[in-house]
């Protein structure tokens, strides 16, 4: 953590009351940590809006018996190998596989690749977590 700066914020009593109850339910120790997370979230959203360098994880679930699907998912990742940092595969049961892929690059390219993996025919469920690192947060 860098040098800390203290600042005062004026907030309506009702708003801070509701905020305090929310952050307590989420397990924050104090307002400072909750505010820092909100600020970082806003900066991450800005990076994605501005097509800045970002990081994402993509989680997909699929049946590995689905003909050609594993090959297609591998082909998509090789086609965009510059954006793929790593992939982890877990055999969930006799049929379903879970794959988590870490992506890095310009926001638009990362989002496009994530959408391509999630939309591949046969993928039962998928989602992306958008984040960023370094100077973005
Ligand atoms: Ni598997």
Short mmCIF file of C-alpha atoms and ligand atoms in Angstrom, two decimals:
data_model
loop_
_atom_site.label_atom_id
_atom_site.label_comp_id
_atom_site.label_asym_id
_atom_site.label_seq_id
_atom_site.Cartn_x
_atom_site.Cartn_y
_atom_site.Cartn_z
CA UNK A 1 0.00 0.00 0.00
CA UNK A 2 1.30 3.46 -0.92
CA UNK A 3 1.24 6.59 1.18
CA UNK A 4 -2.13 7.07 2.84
CA UNK A 5 -4.15 10.27 2.41
CA UNK A 6 -6.98 11.11 4.78
CA UNK A 7 -10.03 12.99 3.55
CA UNK A 8 -13.40 13.93 4.95
CA UNK A 9 -16.69 13.13 3.27
CA UNK A 10 -20.08 14.61 4.07
CA UNK A 11 -22.87 12.09 3.61
CA UNK A 12 -26.57 12.03 4.45
CA UNK A 13 -27.23 10.17 7.71
CA UNK A 14 -29.63 7.75 6.03
CA UNK A 15 -27.14 6.94 3.25
CA UNK A 16 -24.22 6.24 5.58
CA UNK A 17 -26.49 4.12 7.77
CA UNK A 18 -27.50 1.94 4.83
CA UNK A 19 -23.88 1.81 3.59
CA UNK A 20 -22.64 0.72 7.03
CA UNK A 21 -25.22 -2.08 7.18
CA UNK A 22 -24.25 -3.22 3.66
CA UNK A 23 -20.52 -3.34 4.33
CA UNK A 24 -21.08 -5.08 7.67
CA UNK A 25 -23.03 -7.82 5.87
CA UNK A 26 -20.21 -8.13 3.36
CA UNK A 27 -17.65 -8.51 6.12
CA UNK A 28 -15.69 -5.29 5.78
CA UNK A 29 -13.83 -4.32 8.93
CA UNK A 30 -14.38 -0.62 8.31
CA UNK A 31 -15.55 2.04 5.84
CA UNK A 32 -12.02 2.72 4.59
CA UNK A 33 -11.56 -0.77 3.14
CA UNK A 34 -15.05 -0.70 1.59
CA UNK A 35 -14.40 2.71 0.00
CA UNK A 36 -11.03 1.58 -1.35
CA UNK A 37 -12.72 -1.40 -3.03
CA UNK A 38 -15.42 0.84 -4.54
CA UNK A 39 -12.73 3.17 -5.91
CA UNK A 40 -10.80 0.27 -7.43
CA UNK A 41 -13.99 -1.12 -8.96
CA UNK A 42 -14.68 2.26 -10.58
CA UNK A 43 -11.11 2.39 -11.94
CA UNK A 44 -11.41 -1.14 -13.34
CA UNK A 45 -14.69 -0.20 -15.06
CA UNK A 46 -12.97 2.86 -16.53
CA UNK A 47 -10.10 0.74 -17.86
CA UNK A 48 -12.59 -1.60 -19.56
CA UNK A 49 -14.54 1.34 -21.00
CA UNK A 50 -11.36 2.87 -22.40
CA UNK A 51 -10.00 -0.33 -23.99
CA UNK A 52 -7.00 -0.20 -21.65
CA UNK A 53 -4.81 -3.21 -20.70
CA UNK A 54 -6.93 -5.48 -18.48
CA UNK A 55 -7.04 -8.95 -16.98
CA UNK A 56 -9.98 -11.36 -16.82
CA UNK A 57 -10.86 -14.88 -15.82
CA UNK A 58 -13.30 -16.89 -17.88
CA UNK A 59 -15.01 -19.89 -16.34
CA UNK A 60 -16.78 -22.39 -18.56
CA UNK A 61 -18.51 -25.71 -17.90
CA UNK A 62 -19.05 -28.25 -20.66
CA UNK A 63 -19.50 -31.95 -21.32
CA UNK A 64 -16.24 -33.32 -22.66
CA UNK A 65 -18.22 -35.97 -24.63
CA UNK A 66 -19.65 -33.18 -26.81
CA UNK A 67 -18.09 -33.97 -30.21
CA UNK A 68 -15.43 -31.47 -31.22
CA UNK A 69 -16.04 -29.06 -28.38
CA UNK A 70 -12.73 -29.53 -26.53
CA UNK A 71 -10.86 -29.18 -29.82
CA UNK A 72 -12.77 -26.01 -30.63
CA UNK A 73 -12.07 -24.47 -27.21
CA UNK A 74 -8.38 -25.29 -27.61
CA UNK A 75 -8.35 -23.90 -31.16
CA UNK A 76 -9.93 -20.61 -30.02
CA UNK A 77 -7.27 -20.22 -27.32
CA UNK A 78 -4.40 -21.03 -29.69
CA UNK A 79 -5.79 -18.55 -32.21
CA UNK A 80 -5.61 -15.84 -29.50
CA UNK A 81 -2.52 -17.19 -27.71
CA UNK A 82 -1.16 -13.69 -27.12
CA UNK A 83 -4.15 -13.01 -24.85
CA UNK A 84 -4.18 -16.33 -22.97
CA UNK A 85 -2.03 -16.37 -19.84
CA UNK A 86 -3.03 -19.77 -18.46
CA UNK A 87 -5.82 -22.32 -18.37
CA UNK A 88 -6.85 -24.78 -15.67
CA UNK A 89 -9.00 -27.82 -16.27
CA UNK A 90 -10.91 -29.77 -13.64
CA UNK A 91 -12.93 -32.94 -14.30
CA UNK A 92 -16.11 -32.21 -12.32
CA UNK A 93 -17.74 -35.61 -12.77
CA UNK A 94 -17.99 -38.38 -15.37
CA UNK A 95 -19.19 -35.90 -18.01
CA UNK A 96 -18.62 -32.28 -17.13
CA UNK A 97 -15.40 -30.33 -17.18
CA UNK A 98 -14.70 -26.93 -15.67
CA UNK A 99 -12.14 -24.75 -17.35
CA UNK A 100 -10.81 -21.46 -15.98
CA UNK A 101 -8.86 -19.34 -18.45
CA UNK A 102 -6.86 -16.26 -17.49
CA UNK A 103 -6.83 -13.60 -20.18
CA UNK A 104 -4.74 -10.45 -20.49
CA UNK A 105 -4.67 -7.71 -23.11
CA UNK A 106 -6.62 -4.76 -24.43
CA UNK A 107 -10.16 -4.74 -23.05
CA UNK A 108 -11.99 -5.17 -26.35
CA UNK A 109 -9.85 -8.14 -27.43
CA UNK A 110 -10.13 -9.82 -24.04
CA UNK A 111 -13.90 -9.35 -23.96
CA UNK A 112 -14.26 -10.68 -27.51
CA UNK A 113 -12.21 -13.78 -26.69
CA UNK A 114 -14.17 -14.41 -23.47
CA UNK A 115 -17.45 -14.12 -25.34
CA UNK A 116 -16.22 -16.52 -28.01
CA UNK A 117 -15.32 -19.16 -25.40
CA UNK A 118 -18.59 -18.73 -23.49
CA UNK A 119 -20.69 -18.80 -26.68
CA UNK A 120 -19.03 -21.93 -28.11
CA UNK A 121 -21.78 -24.44 -28.97
CA UNK A 122 -21.99 -26.98 -26.13
CA UNK A 123 -20.71 -24.77 -23.32
CA UNK A 124 -23.38 -25.20 -20.65
CA UNK A 125 -22.44 -22.24 -18.47
CA UNK A 126 -19.85 -19.53 -18.59
CA UNK A 127 -18.95 -16.22 -17.11
CA UNK A 128 -16.21 -13.63 -17.04
CA UNK A 129 -14.76 -11.69 -14.14
CA UNK A 130 -13.29 -8.40 -15.31
CA UNK A 131 -10.36 -7.06 -13.37
CA UNK A 132 -7.12 -5.22 -13.95
CA UNK A 133 -3.71 -4.91 -12.44
CA UNK A 134 -0.83 -2.54 -12.13
CA UNK A 135 -1.48 1.14 -12.69
CA UNK A 136 -5.17 0.60 -13.51
CA UNK A 137 -6.01 0.04 -9.83
NI1 LIG B 1 -12.27 -32.85 -17.94
#
